[in-house]
Coordinates of C-alpha atoms in Angstrom, one line a residue:
X1 CA 93.6 75.0 118.0
X2 CA 93.1 72.7 114.9
X3 CA 95.8 74.7 113.1
X4 CA 98.5 73.2 115.5
X5 CA 98.1 69.9 113.9
X6 CA 98.6 70.9 110.3
X7 CA 101.6 68.8 109.3
X8 CA 99.4 66.6 107.1
X9 CA 98.0 69.6 105.3
X10 CA 101.3 71.3 104.5
X11 CA 102.1 71.4 100.8
X12 CA 105.2 69.3 100.6
X13 CA 108.0 70.5 98.3
X14 CA 109.9 67.5 96.9
X15 CA 112.5 69.5 95.0
X16 CA 114.5 72.6 94.9
X17 CA 112.7 75.9 95.3
X18 CA 114.4 79.0 93.9
X19 CA 113.3 82.5 95.0
X20 CA 114.3 85.5 92.8
X21 CA 116.1 88.3 94.6
X22 CA 116.2 91.9 93.4
X23 CA 119.3 94.0 93.9
X24 CA 118.0 97.3 95.2
X25 CA 119.7 100.7 95.6
X26 CA 121.5 100.6 98.9
X27 CA 120.3 103.0 101.6
X28 CA 123.7 104.6 101.7
X29 CA 123.5 105.5 98.0
X30 CA 120.0 107.0 98.5
X31 CA 121.1 109.1 101.4
X32 CA 124.1 110.3 99.5
X33 CA 122.0 111.4 96.6
X34 CA 119.8 113.3 99.0
X35 CA 122.8 114.8 100.8
X36 CA 121.7 113.1 104.0
X37 CA 124.4 110.5 104.5
X38 CA 126.7 112.4 106.9
X39 CA 123.7 113.3 109.1
X40 CA 122.5 109.7 109.1
X41 CA 125.9 108.3 110.0
X42 CA 126.3 110.7 112.9
X43 CA 122.8 110.0 114.3
X44 CA 123.1 106.2 113.9
X45 CA 126.7 105.3 114.7
X46 CA 126.7 103.3 118.0
X47 CA 130.0 101.8 119.1
X48 CA 128.7 100.5 122.4
X49 CA 128.9 96.8 123.0
X50 CA 125.6 95.0 122.4
X51 CA 126.8 91.6 123.5
X52 CA 124.6 91.2 126.6
X53 CA 121.2 92.0 127.9
X54 CA 119.2 91.3 131.0
X55 CA 115.9 91.3 129.2
X56 CA 114.9 87.7 128.2
X57 CA 112.5 89.1 125.6
X58 CA 115.3 90.9 123.7
X59 CA 117.4 89.4 121.0
X60 CA 120.4 91.4 119.7
X61 CA 122.0 91.2 116.3
X62 CA 125.0 93.4 116.6
X63 CA 126.2 92.7 113.0
X64 CA 123.3 94.5 111.2
X65 CA 124.0 97.5 109.1
X66 CA 120.8 98.4 107.3
X67 CA 122.3 101.2 105.2
X68 CA 124.1 98.6 103.0
X69 CA 121.4 96.0 102.3
X70 CA 121.0 95.4 98.7
X71 CA 119.0 92.1 98.0
X72 CA 115.3 91.6 98.6
X73 CA 112.8 88.9 97.8
X74 CA 109.0 88.6 98.0
X75 CA 107.0 86.5 100.5
X76 CA 103.4 86.6 101.5
X77 CA 101.7 86.3 104.9
X78 CA 98.1 85.5 105.8
X79 CA 94.9 84.2 104.2
X80 CA 94.3 85.7 101.7
X81 CA 98.0 86.5 101.1
X82 CA 99.5 89.9 101.8
X83 CA 102.8 90.5 100.1
X84 CA 106.1 91.9 101.6
X85 CA 109.6 92.6 100.4
X86 CA 112.1 91.1 102.8
X87 CA 115.8 90.6 103.3
X88 CA 116.8 87.0 103.6
X89 CA 119.4 87.4 106.4
X90 CA 121.9 84.8 107.7
X91 CA 122.7 86.8 110.8
X92 CA 119.2 87.0 112.3
X93 CA 116.9 84.2 113.4
X94 CA 113.7 86.2 113.5
X95 CA 111.2 87.1 110.8
X96 CA 109.4 90.4 111.2
X97 CA 107.2 92.7 109.2
X98 CA 105.4 96.0 110.2
X99 CA 101.9 95.9 111.6
X100 CA 99.0 98.3 110.7
X101 CA 99.4 99.4 114.3
X102 CA 103.0 100.4 113.9
X103 CA 103.4 104.0 115.1
X104 CA 106.8 104.8 113.6
X105 CA 107.2 107.2 110.6
X106 CA 109.1 104.5 108.7
X107 CA 106.1 102.3 108.7
X108 CA 104.1 104.8 106.6
X109 CA 106.3 104.1 103.5
X110 CA 106.1 100.2 103.7
X111 CA 103.6 97.5 103.3
X112 CA 101.8 96.8 106.6
X113 CA 100.3 93.5 107.7
X114 CA 96.6 93.8 108.4
X115 CA 95.9 90.9 110.7
X116 CA 92.2 91.7 110.6
X117 CA 92.1 90.6 107.0
X118 CA 93.7 87.2 107.6
X119 CA 91.4 84.3 108.5
X120 CA 94.5 82.2 109.5
X121 CA 96.0 84.7 112.0
X122 CA 96.6 83.7 115.6
X123 CA 97.8 86.3 118.2
X124 CA 99.9 85.9 121.3
X125 CA 100.7 88.1 124.3
X126 CA 104.4 87.7 123.9
X127 CA 106.4 90.9 123.3
X128 CA 109.9 91.0 121.8
X129 CA 112.5 93.6 121.1
X130 CA 115.2 93.2 118.3
X131 CA 118.2 95.5 118.4
X132 CA 120.3 96.1 115.3
X133 CA 123.4 98.1 114.7
X134 CA 121.5 101.1 113.5
X135 CA 118.0 100.5 114.7
X136 CA 115.5 98.7 116.9
X137 CA 112.2 96.7 116.5
X138 CA 109.6 96.5 119.2
X139 CA 106.8 94.1 118.5
X140 CA 104.6 91.2 119.4
X141 CA 104.9 87.5 118.5
X142 CA 102.1 86.1 116.3
X143 CA 101.3 83.1 114.1
X144 CA 100.0 82.9 110.5
X145 CA 100.5 81.2 107.1
X146 CA 103.7 82.2 105.3
X147 CA 104.3 81.5 101.6
X148 CA 107.7 81.7 99.9
X149 CA 107.0 80.9 96.2
X150 CA 105.4 77.4 96.4
X151 CA 106.6 76.7 99.9
X152 CA 103.7 77.0 102.4
X153 CA 104.0 76.9 106.2
X154 CA 100.5 77.2 107.8
X155 CA 101.7 78.1 111.3
X156 CA 104.8 80.2 111.3
X157 CA 105.8 82.4 114.3
X158 CA 107.0 85.9 113.4
X159 CA 107.1 89.4 114.9
X160 CA 104.7 92.2 114.0
X161 CA 106.6 95.4 114.5
X162 CA 104.7 98.0 116.5
X163 CA 107.6 100.5 116.8
X164 CA 110.8 100.7 114.9
X165 CA 113.7 103.1 114.4
X166 CA 116.6 103.5 112.0
X167 CA 114.6 102.2 109.0
X168 CA 113.2 105.4 107.5
X169 CA 115.1 105.1 104.2
X170 CA 115.0 101.3 103.9
X171 CA 113.7 99.8 100.6
X172 CA 112.3 96.7 102.2
X173 CA 109.4 95.9 104.5
X174 CA 110.9 93.4 106.9
X175 CA 113.5 90.6 107.5
X176 CA 113.3 86.8 107.2
X177 CA 116.1 85.5 109.4
X178 CA 118.1 82.4 108.5
X179 CA 120.5 82.2 111.5
X180 CA 120.4 79.4 114.1
X181 CA 117.5 79.5 116.5
X182 CA 119.9 79.7 119.5
X183 CA 120.6 83.3 118.5
X184 CA 116.9 84.4 119.1
X185 CA 114.2 84.2 121.7
X186 CA 112.7 80.8 122.6
X187 CA 109.3 82.1 121.7
X188 CA 110.1 82.2 118.0
X189 CA 110.9 79.3 115.8
X190 CA 112.8 80.5 112.7
X191 CA 111.2 80.0 109.3
X192 CA 113.9 77.6 108.1
X193 CA 113.7 75.4 111.2
X194 CA 109.9 75.0 110.6
X195 CA 110.5 74.1 107.0
X196 CA 113.2 71.6 108.0
X197 CA 111.4 70.0 111.0
X198 CA 108.1 69.7 109.2
X199 CA 109.7 68.2 106.1
X200 CA 108.3 71.0 104.0
X201 CA 111.6 71.1 102.1
X202 CA 113.3 67.9 100.9
X203 CA 116.8 68.8 102.1
X204 CA 117.8 71.0 105.1
X205 CA 119.9 73.4 103.1
X206 CA 119.6 76.8 101.5
X207 CA 121.9 78.7 99.2
X208 CA 122.6 82.2 97.9
X209 CA 123.7 83.4 94.5
X210 CA 124.2 87.2 94.6
X211 CA 124.8 88.5 91.1
X212 CA 127.3 91.2 90.3
X213 CA 125.6 92.0 87.0
X214 CA 121.9 92.4 86.6
X215 CA 119.6 93.6 89.4
X216 CA 117.2 90.6 89.0
X217 CA 119.7 87.8 88.5
X218 CA 120.2 86.9 92.2
X219 CA 118.4 84.1 94.0
X220 CA 118.1 82.3 97.3
X221 CA 117.2 78.6 97.1
X222 CA 115.6 76.3 99.6
X223 CA 115.7 72.5 99.9
X224 CA 118.6 71.8 97.5
X225 CA 121.3 73.3 95.3
X226 CA 121.3 74.3 91.7
X227 CA 124.9 73.7 90.7
X228 CA 124.7 75.7 87.5
X229 CA 125.2 78.8 89.7
X230 CA 128.8 78.0 90.5
X231 CA 132.1 76.9 88.9
X232 CA 134.0 73.8 90.1
X233 CA 133.3 71.8 93.2
X234 CA 131.8 73.2 96.5
X235 CA 134.4 73.3 99.3
X236 CA 132.9 72.6 102.7
X237 CA 133.8 74.4 105.9
X238 CA 132.6 73.2 109.3
X239 CA 130.5 75.7 111.3
X240 CA 132.4 76.6 114.5
X241 CA 129.5 78.0 116.5
X242 CA 125.8 77.2 116.0
X243 CA 124.5 80.7 116.4
X244 CA 125.6 82.8 113.4
X245 CA 126.9 81.0 110.3
X246 CA 130.4 81.2 111.8
X247 CA 133.5 79.5 110.6
X248 CA 137.2 79.5 111.4
X249 CA 139.5 81.5 109.2
X250 CA 143.2 80.8 108.8
X251 CA 144.4 84.3 107.8
X252 CA 144.1 87.3 105.5
X253 CA 146.7 88.1 102.8
X254 CA 147.5 91.1 100.6
X255 CA 150.2 90.4 98.0
X256 CA 151.2 87.2 99.8
X257 CA 151.7 89.1 103.1
X258 CA 149.7 88.3 106.2
X259 CA 147.8 91.4 107.3
X260 CA 145.2 90.0 109.7
X261 CA 144.1 86.8 111.4
X262 CA 147.6 85.8 112.2
X263 CA 146.7 83.2 114.8
X264 CA 143.4 82.0 113.2
X265 CA 140.2 83.9 113.8
X266 CA 136.5 83.7 113.3
X267 CA 134.5 84.7 110.2
X268 CA 130.7 85.2 110.0
X269 CA 128.9 85.0 106.6
X270 CA 126.3 87.8 106.5
X271 CA 123.9 88.2 103.6
X272 CA 122.4 91.3 105.3
X273 CA 125.3 93.7 104.7
X274 CA 127.5 94.7 101.8
X275 CA 130.4 95.4 104.1
X276 CA 133.5 93.5 105.2
X277 CA 133.8 94.1 108.9
X278 CA 136.7 93.4 111.3
X279 CA 138.6 94.8 114.3
X280 CA 139.3 98.5 113.8
X281 CA 143.1 98.4 114.0
X282 CA 143.4 95.5 111.5
X283 CA 140.9 97.2 109.1
X284 CA 143.0 100.4 109.3
X285 CA 146.0 98.3 108.3
X286 CA 144.1 97.0 105.3
X287 CA 142.9 100.6 104.4
X288 CA 146.5 101.7 104.4
X289 CA 147.5 98.8 102.1
X290 CA 144.8 99.8 99.5
X291 CA 145.6 103.6 99.9
X292 CA 142.1 104.3 101.3
X293 CA 141.8 107.6 103.2
X294 CA 139.3 108.6 105.9
X295 CA 136.5 110.8 104.8
X296 CA 134.1 111.2 107.7
X297 CA 132.8 107.7 108.5
X298 CA 134.0 106.3 105.2
X299 CA 137.4 105.4 103.6
X300 CA 137.7 106.5 100.0
X301 CA 140.1 105.7 97.1
X302 CA 140.5 107.5 93.8
X303 CA 138.3 105.6 91.3
X304 CA 141.2 105.6 88.8
X305 CA 143.2 103.5 91.3
X306 CA 140.8 100.5 91.4
X307 CA 142.5 98.6 88.6
X308 CA 145.8 98.7 90.3
X309 CA 144.7 97.7 93.8
X310 CA 145.6 94.2 95.0
X311 CA 143.2 91.4 95.7
X312 CA 142.6 90.6 99.3
X313 CA 142.7 86.9 100.0
X314 CA 140.7 85.2 102.8
X315 CA 142.0 81.7 103.6
X316 CA 139.2 79.5 104.9
X317 CA 139.8 75.9 105.9
X318 CA 143.1 76.1 104.0
X319 CA 141.5 77.2 100.8
X320 CA 142.2 80.6 99.2
X321 CA 139.3 83.0 98.4
X322 CA 140.5 86.1 96.7
X323 CA 138.3 89.2 96.6
X324 CA 139.4 91.7 93.9
X325 CA 139.3 95.5 94.3
X326 CA 136.2 95.7 92.0
X327 CA 134.4 93.7 94.7
X328 CA 135.6 95.5 97.9
X329 CA 135.4 99.0 96.4
X330 CA 131.9 100.5 96.0
X331 CA 131.6 102.9 93.0
X332 CA 128.9 105.5 93.7
X333 CA 127.6 108.6 92.1
X334 CA 129.7 111.8 91.6
X335 CA 132.8 109.6 90.9
X336 CA 133.1 108.6 94.6
X337 CA 134.7 105.2 95.3
X338 CA 134.4 103.8 98.9
X339 CA 136.2 100.9 100.6
X340 CA 133.7 98.4 101.9
X341 CA 136.0 97.5 104.8
X342 CA 134.8 98.8 108.2
X343 CA 136.0 98.3 111.7
X344 CA 134.1 97.8 115.0
X345 CA 133.8 94.1 115.6
X346 CA 135.9 94.5 118.7
X347 CA 133.0 96.3 120.4
X348 CA 130.9 93.1 120.6
X349 CA 133.5 90.3 120.5
X350 CA 136.9 90.2 122.3
X351 CA 138.3 87.6 120.0
X352 CA 139.3 88.6 116.4
X353 CA 136.1 88.2 114.3
X354 CA 135.4 89.2 110.7
X355 CA 132.1 89.6 108.9
X356 CA 132.1 88.6 105.3
X357 CA 129.1 90.4 103.7
X358 CA 127.9 90.7 100.1
X359 CA 131.3 92.1 98.9
X360 CA 132.6 88.5 99.5
X361 CA 129.4 86.6 98.8
X362 CA 129.0 88.1 95.3
X363 CA 132.2 86.4 94.4
X364 CA 131.3 83.0 95.9
X365 CA 128.2 81.0 95.7
X366 CA 127.3 79.9 99.3
X367 CA 125.4 76.8 100.6
X368 CA 124.3 76.6 104.2
X369 CA 123.8 73.0 105.4
X370 CA 121.9 72.5 108.7
X371 CA 122.1 68.7 108.6
X372 CA 125.9 68.7 108.7
X373 CA 126.4 72.2 110.1
X374 CA 128.7 73.3 107.4
X375 CA 129.0 76.0 104.7
X376 CA 129.9 75.2 101.1
X377 CA 131.7 77.8 98.9
X378 CA 132.5 77.8 95.2
X379 CA 133.3 80.6 92.7
X380 CA 130.0 82.1 91.4
X381 CA 129.4 82.0 87.7

């Protein structure tokens, strides 16, 4: 059990560590090119509430929408290191990668962790299930060394996936969750909490810059903030609930008119989806304002209309954050343009709640401060 007392052996990081992220083709785009999108949406749409469970080993992240993930980074696990492509996800507390014993078809197309090759691996008998909006992970909790660039944690808990569904077309191997630990099972300490508690990083903050231009320009940074990635001063917003990175929103405007969040509401910043999610009725109102029309599970607009569509303004802590049509309309192949607004949050939260995914976060550099429980936003460069 010598590995439990490794604090003195951990490589301390005294300064900011920046991890490159690669913008990958969204699962939705891949499925569309293969003429499989309609079938996938029919098979994986689940409007049931996932807000409660009687199983103490199950943690549920109802916000996930794997078909729209776009940004991945590299980490390594074990001794010697085995490399994996992961999503750095602000709406999940857990880290997981697939095991060599994973029996699911999707595991055959991804990097698998071979614990037999790692001299620092430590197993447990704890089982865990993670449910997502379009899939599920069944696995076991284990310990091993995790490396993120030059950050090294010698005893990180994570999940080895033994069975998974809904991930057959994913372009990543696993997920590294950055949500608050209260959102997950007590048997798992999130990666960032270990980095913070063991003083492996110098400041208890992380930040995202999600580029709208080149596929390799995006970054996630740990332990500090590189202010060259944003314009002007960061504006800080208190976290309203220490589970997701959740804040209070004042209202949503189109052409100066209030269209949603009329009596204040909640907003969750989510690096794990491209979408802008909200209650179905209010999202339908927004779709009507931008002349988007239903096409199966999607809402589409003529691509020629994008330049004339209004910006949608989110007011957070009395500051205005406009999102132009170029950000909330996805331009795909075959001259198809799709609104990134989707409904459904009413199925898991009775109060009005919105999810601001990458369509918002590509416009605004975001900083997540665990010391003061606040989020900083500024226009991205």
